[in-house]
Coordinates of C-alpha atoms in Angstrom, one line a residue:
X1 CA -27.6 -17.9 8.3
X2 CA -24.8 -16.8 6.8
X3 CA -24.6 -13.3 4.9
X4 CA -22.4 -11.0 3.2
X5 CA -18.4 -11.6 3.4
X6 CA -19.1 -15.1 5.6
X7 CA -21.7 -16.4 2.5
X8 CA -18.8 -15.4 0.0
X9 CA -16.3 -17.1 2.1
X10 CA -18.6 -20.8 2.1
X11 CA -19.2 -20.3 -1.4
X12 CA -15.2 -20.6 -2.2
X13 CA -14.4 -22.9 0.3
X14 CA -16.9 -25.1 -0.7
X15 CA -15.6 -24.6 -3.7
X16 CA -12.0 -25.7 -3.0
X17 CA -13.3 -28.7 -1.1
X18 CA -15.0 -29.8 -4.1
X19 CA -11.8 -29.4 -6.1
X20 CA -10.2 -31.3 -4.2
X21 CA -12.4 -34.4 -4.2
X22 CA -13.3 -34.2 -0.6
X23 CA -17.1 -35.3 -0.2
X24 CA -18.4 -31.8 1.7
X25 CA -17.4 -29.1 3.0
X26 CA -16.7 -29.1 6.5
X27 CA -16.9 -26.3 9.1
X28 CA -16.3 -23.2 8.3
X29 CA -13.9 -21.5 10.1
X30 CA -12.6 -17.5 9.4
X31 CA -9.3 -18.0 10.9
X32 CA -8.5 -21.3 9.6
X33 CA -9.7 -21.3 6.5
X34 CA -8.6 -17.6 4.9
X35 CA -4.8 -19.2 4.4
X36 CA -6.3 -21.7 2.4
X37 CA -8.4 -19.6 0.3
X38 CA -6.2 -16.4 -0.3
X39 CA -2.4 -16.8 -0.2
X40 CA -0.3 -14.0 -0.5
X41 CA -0.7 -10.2 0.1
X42 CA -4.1 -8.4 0.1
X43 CA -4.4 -6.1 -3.1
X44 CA -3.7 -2.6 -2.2
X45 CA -6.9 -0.9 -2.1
X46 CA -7.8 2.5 -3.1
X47 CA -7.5 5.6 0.1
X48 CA -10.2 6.1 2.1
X49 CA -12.4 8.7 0.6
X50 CA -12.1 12.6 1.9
X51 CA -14.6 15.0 2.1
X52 CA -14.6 17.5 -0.6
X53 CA -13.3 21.2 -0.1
X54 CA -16.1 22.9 1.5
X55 CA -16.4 20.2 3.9
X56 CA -12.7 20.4 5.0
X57 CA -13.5 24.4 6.3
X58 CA -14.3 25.1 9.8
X59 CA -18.3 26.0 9.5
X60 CA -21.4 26.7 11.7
X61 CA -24.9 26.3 11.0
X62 CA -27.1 29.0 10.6
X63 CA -29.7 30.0 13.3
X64 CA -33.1 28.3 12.9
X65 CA -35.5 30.4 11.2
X66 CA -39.2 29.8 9.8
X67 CA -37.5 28.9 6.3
X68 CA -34.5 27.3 7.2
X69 CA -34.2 24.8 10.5
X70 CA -31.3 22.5 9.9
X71 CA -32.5 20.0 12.7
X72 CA -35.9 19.8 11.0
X73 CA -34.6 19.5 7.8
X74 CA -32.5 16.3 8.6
X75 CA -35.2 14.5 10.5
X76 CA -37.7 14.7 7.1
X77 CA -34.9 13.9 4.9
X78 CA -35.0 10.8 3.3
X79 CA -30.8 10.8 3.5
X80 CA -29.2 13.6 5.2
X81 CA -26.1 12.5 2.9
X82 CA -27.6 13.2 -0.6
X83 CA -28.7 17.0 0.8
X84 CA -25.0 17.9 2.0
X85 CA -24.2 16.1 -1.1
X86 CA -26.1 18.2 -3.6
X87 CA -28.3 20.6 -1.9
X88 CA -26.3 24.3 -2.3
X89 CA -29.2 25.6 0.5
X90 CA -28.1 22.1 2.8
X91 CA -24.5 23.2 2.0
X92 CA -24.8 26.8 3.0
X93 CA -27.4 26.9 6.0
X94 CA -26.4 23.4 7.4
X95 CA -22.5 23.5 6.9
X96 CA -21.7 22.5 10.1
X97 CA -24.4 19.1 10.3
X98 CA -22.9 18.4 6.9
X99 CA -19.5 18.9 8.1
X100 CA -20.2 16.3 10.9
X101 CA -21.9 14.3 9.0
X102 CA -18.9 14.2 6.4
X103 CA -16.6 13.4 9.6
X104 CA -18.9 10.1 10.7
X105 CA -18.7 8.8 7.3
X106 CA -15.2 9.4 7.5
X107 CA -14.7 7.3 10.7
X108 CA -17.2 4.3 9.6
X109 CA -15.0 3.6 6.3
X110 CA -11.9 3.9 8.3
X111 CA -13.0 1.4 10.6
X112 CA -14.6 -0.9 7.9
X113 CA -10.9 -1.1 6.4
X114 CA -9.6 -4.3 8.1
X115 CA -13.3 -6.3 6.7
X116 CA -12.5 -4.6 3.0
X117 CA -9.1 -6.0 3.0
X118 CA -10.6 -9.6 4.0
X119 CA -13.1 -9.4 1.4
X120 CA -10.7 -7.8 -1.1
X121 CA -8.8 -10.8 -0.5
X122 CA -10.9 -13.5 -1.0
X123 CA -12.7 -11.6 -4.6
X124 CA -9.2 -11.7 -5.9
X125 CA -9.4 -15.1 -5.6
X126 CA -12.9 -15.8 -6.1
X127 CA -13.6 -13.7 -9.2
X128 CA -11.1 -16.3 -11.5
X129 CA -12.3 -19.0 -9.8
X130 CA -15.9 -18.8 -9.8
X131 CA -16.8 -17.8 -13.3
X132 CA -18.7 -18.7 -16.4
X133 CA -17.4 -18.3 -19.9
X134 CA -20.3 -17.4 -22.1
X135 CA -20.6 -18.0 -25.5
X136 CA -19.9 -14.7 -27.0
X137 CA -15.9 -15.7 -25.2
X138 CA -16.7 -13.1 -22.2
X139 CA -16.3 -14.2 -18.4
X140 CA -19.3 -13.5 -16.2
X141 CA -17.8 -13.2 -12.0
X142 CA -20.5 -15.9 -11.0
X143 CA -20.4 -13.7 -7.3
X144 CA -22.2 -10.7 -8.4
X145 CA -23.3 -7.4 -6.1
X146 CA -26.7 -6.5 -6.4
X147 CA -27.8 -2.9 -6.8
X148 CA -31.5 -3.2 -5.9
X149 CA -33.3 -1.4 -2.8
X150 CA -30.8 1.4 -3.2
X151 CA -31.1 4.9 -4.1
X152 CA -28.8 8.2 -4.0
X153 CA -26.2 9.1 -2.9
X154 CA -26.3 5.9 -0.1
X155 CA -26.5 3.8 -3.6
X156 CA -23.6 5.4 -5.2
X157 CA -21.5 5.3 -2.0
X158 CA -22.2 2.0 -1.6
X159 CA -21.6 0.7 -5.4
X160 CA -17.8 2.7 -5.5
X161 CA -17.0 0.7 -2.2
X162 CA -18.1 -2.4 -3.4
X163 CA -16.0 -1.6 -6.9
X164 CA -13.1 -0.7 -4.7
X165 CA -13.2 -3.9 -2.4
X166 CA -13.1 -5.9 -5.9
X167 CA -16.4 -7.1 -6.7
X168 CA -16.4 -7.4 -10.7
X169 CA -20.2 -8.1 -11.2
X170 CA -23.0 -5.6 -10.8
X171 CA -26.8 -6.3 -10.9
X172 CA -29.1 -3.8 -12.0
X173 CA -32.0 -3.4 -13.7
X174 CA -34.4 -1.0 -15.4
X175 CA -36.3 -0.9 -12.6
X176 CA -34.0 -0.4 -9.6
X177 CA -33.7 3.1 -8.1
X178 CA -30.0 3.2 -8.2
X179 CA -30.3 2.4 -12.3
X180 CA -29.0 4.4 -14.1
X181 CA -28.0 7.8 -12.4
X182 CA -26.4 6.0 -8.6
X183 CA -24.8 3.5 -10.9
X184 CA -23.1 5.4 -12.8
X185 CA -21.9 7.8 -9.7
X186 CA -20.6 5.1 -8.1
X187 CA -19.0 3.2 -11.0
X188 CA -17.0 6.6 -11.8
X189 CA -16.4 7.8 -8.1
X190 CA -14.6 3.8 -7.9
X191 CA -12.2 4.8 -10.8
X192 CA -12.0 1.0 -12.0
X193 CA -11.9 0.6 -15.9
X194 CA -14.9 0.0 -17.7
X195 CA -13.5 -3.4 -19.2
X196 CA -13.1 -5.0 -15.7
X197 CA -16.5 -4.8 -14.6
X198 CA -19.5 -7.0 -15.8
X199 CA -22.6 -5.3 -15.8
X200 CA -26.3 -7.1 -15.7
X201 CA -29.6 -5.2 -15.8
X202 CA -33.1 -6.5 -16.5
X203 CA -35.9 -5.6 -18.9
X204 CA -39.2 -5.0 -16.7
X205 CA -42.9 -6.2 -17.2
X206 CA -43.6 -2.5 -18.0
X207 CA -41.5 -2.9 -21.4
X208 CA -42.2 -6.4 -22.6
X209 CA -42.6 -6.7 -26.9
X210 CA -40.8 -5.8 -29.4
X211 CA -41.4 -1.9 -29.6
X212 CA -41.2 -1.5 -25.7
X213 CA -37.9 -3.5 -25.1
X214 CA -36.4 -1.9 -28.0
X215 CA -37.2 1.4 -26.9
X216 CA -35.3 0.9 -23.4
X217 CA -32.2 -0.8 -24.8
X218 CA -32.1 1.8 -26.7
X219 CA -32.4 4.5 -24.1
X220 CA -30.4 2.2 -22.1
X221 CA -27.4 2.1 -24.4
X222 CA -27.4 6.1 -23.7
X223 CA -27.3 5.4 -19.7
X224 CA -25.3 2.9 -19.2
X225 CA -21.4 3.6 -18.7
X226 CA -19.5 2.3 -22.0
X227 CA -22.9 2.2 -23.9
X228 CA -23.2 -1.5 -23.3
X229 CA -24.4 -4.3 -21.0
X230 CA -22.6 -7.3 -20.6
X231 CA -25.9 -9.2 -19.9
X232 CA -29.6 -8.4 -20.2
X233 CA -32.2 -10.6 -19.0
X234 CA -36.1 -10.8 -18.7
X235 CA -36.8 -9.5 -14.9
X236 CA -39.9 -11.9 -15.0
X237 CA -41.9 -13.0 -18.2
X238 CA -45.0 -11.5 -17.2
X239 CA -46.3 -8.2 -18.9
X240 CA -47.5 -5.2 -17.5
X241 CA -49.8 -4.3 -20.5
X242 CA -53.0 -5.6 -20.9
X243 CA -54.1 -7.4 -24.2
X244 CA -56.5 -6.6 -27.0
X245 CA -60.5 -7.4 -26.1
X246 CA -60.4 -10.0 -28.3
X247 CA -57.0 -11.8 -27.8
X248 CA -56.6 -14.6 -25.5
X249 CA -54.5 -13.3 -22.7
X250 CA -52.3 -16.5 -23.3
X251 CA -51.4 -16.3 -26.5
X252 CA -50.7 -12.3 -26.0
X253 CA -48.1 -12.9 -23.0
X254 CA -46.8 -15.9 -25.6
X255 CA -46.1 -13.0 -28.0
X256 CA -44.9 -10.4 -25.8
X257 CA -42.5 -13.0 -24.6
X258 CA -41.1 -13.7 -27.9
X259 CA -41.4 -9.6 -28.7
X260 CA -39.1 -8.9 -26.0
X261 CA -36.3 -12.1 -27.0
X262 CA -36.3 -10.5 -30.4
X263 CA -35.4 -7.3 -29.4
X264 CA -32.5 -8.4 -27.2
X265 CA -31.0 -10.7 -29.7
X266 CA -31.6 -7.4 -31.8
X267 CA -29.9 -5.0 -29.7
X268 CA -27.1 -8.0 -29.1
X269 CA -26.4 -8.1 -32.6
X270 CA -25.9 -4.1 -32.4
X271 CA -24.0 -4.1 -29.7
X272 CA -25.6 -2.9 -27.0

C-alpha cells in the first residue's frame, strides 16, 4: 500500500482527475504524473543542516573506564543523537562517536535531498489545493504531518525537516511525547513563520470536564509556539476519571463531554 510521498502523490492526483470530470483515477505513475501535478521549478529549500561547532573539531573518545564506556553508553541509549545532542559528559567523553554520528546524519539528509525536493514540489501544490476554509475565515492544509510516536531529539529532527520540505499542518496532541518540548525544537530549528503553519493538538481522556480541559489550555497556551492552536479537538470522548458512587456512569461521561466542549469554546473565545 501506498505510504508517505507516493500516498501524497494519489491523494492530488486523484484530486486533479476529479477536477477534471474524469470518472477515476487511473494508474499512478511517478514519472508521468509529477508534470501534471507540479509545473514549474521546485521551491528552493533551506541548506542541509551542519553540525554545530564542537562537532566540526577533530576529537577522540576517551579510554573506557568503570564510569565512562562510550560503546556501552550508546548501546543502552534510547537515541545516541539526543546524548551528543545535550549530554555535556556524551559531548566530552564520547566526542569522537558523536562526531561520527554527526557525519552519518550529515550524509543521510544529503542523500534524502532529491525525495525533499519531489515532495517539496508537490506540497507547494497540494497545500492550496487541498484545504478547508473554516469558519473562523482560516485555512486548514487538509494533508497534515503527524507528530505522534516521536520523542527527542529524533522528534525534533524530524518535525524541522518536515517544516522545511513544506508540510503546513502539524498534528499533536497533549499526549504525544514530542508535545510540547520536540515541537517546539523542531518548529524553531525549521525557521518558517509562525503564521504559515497550522497547528492541531488534542485534549486527552486524562483532562475531560470543565476544570481539567481548562487547566491544559491554559498551560497549553504557555507551550505552544505563538500562544495559540489553530485547532483543538477531543482525542476520544471517553474519560479517564471515574464517576461519583452514586452517579450513573452515563450520564457522568454525558457531562464530562459537554464539560470539556465548554472549555474549548471558552478558551476559543480567549484566543487560545
Amino acid at each position: 500500500e501506498p505510504t508517505g510521498v507516493r500516498l501524497t502523490l494519489q491523494i492530488v492526483y486523484a484530486g486533479k482527475v476529479a477536477r477534471a470530470g474524469a470518472p477515476r483515477a487511473m494508474g499512478y505513475d511517478l514519472g508521468q504524473r509529477l508534470p501534471e501535478i507540479f509545473e514549474g521549478e521546485s521551491p528552493e529549500l533551506p541548506p542541509t543542516p551542519s553540525a554545530s561547532s564542537w562537532e566540526d573539531q577533530k576529537c577522540h573518545d576517551m579510554l573506557p573506564t568503570k564510569d565512562h564506556n562510550c560503546e556501552l553508553m550508546f548501546l543502552s541509549a534510547r537515541s545516541s543523537l539526543d546524548g551528543c545532542s545535550k549530554d555535556a559528559l556524551w559531548q566530552s567523553a564520547c566526542c569522537g562517536s558523536c562526531q561520527n554520528l554527526w557525519a552519518q546524519r550529515a550524509a543521510l539528509l544529503q542523500n534524502l535531498r532529491p525525495i525533499q525536493d519531489e515532495i517539496a514540489g508537490f506540497l507547494a501544490v497540494a497545500n492550496k489545493d487541498f484545504s478547508r476554509r473554516l469558519s473562523s475565515g482560516q485555512r486548514m492544509p487538509l494533508l497534515a504531518f503527524g507528530t505522534g510516536g516521536l520523542s527527542g531529539q529524533r522528534a525534533s529532527d524530524v518535525i524541522s525537516y518536515a517544516l522545511k520540505t513544506g508540510y503546513r499542518h502539524l498534528d499533536s496532541a497533549a499526549s504525544y511525547p514530542s508535545f510540547p518540548d520536540a515541537l517546539l525544537s523542531g518548529f524553531l530549528h525549521s525557521a518558517v513563520p509562525r503564521e504559515e503553519v497550522f497547528i492541531s493538538t488534542k485534549v486527552p481522556t486524562s483532562a475531560m470536564g470543565f476544570d481539567a480541559t481548562k487547566r491544559l489550555l491554559e498551560r497549553m497556551k504557555d507551550e505552544l509556539l505563538g500562544n495559540y492552536a489553530d485547532l483543538c479537538m477531543v482525542h476520544w470522548p471517553q474519560s479517564a476519571v471515574a464517576p461519583p458512587e452514586n452517579v450513573d456512569p452515563k450520564w457522568w461521561l454525558t457531562l464530562e463531554r459537554a464539560g470539556t466542549w465548554q472549555a474549548l469554546e471558552a478558551a476559543y473565545d480567549r484566543g487560545i
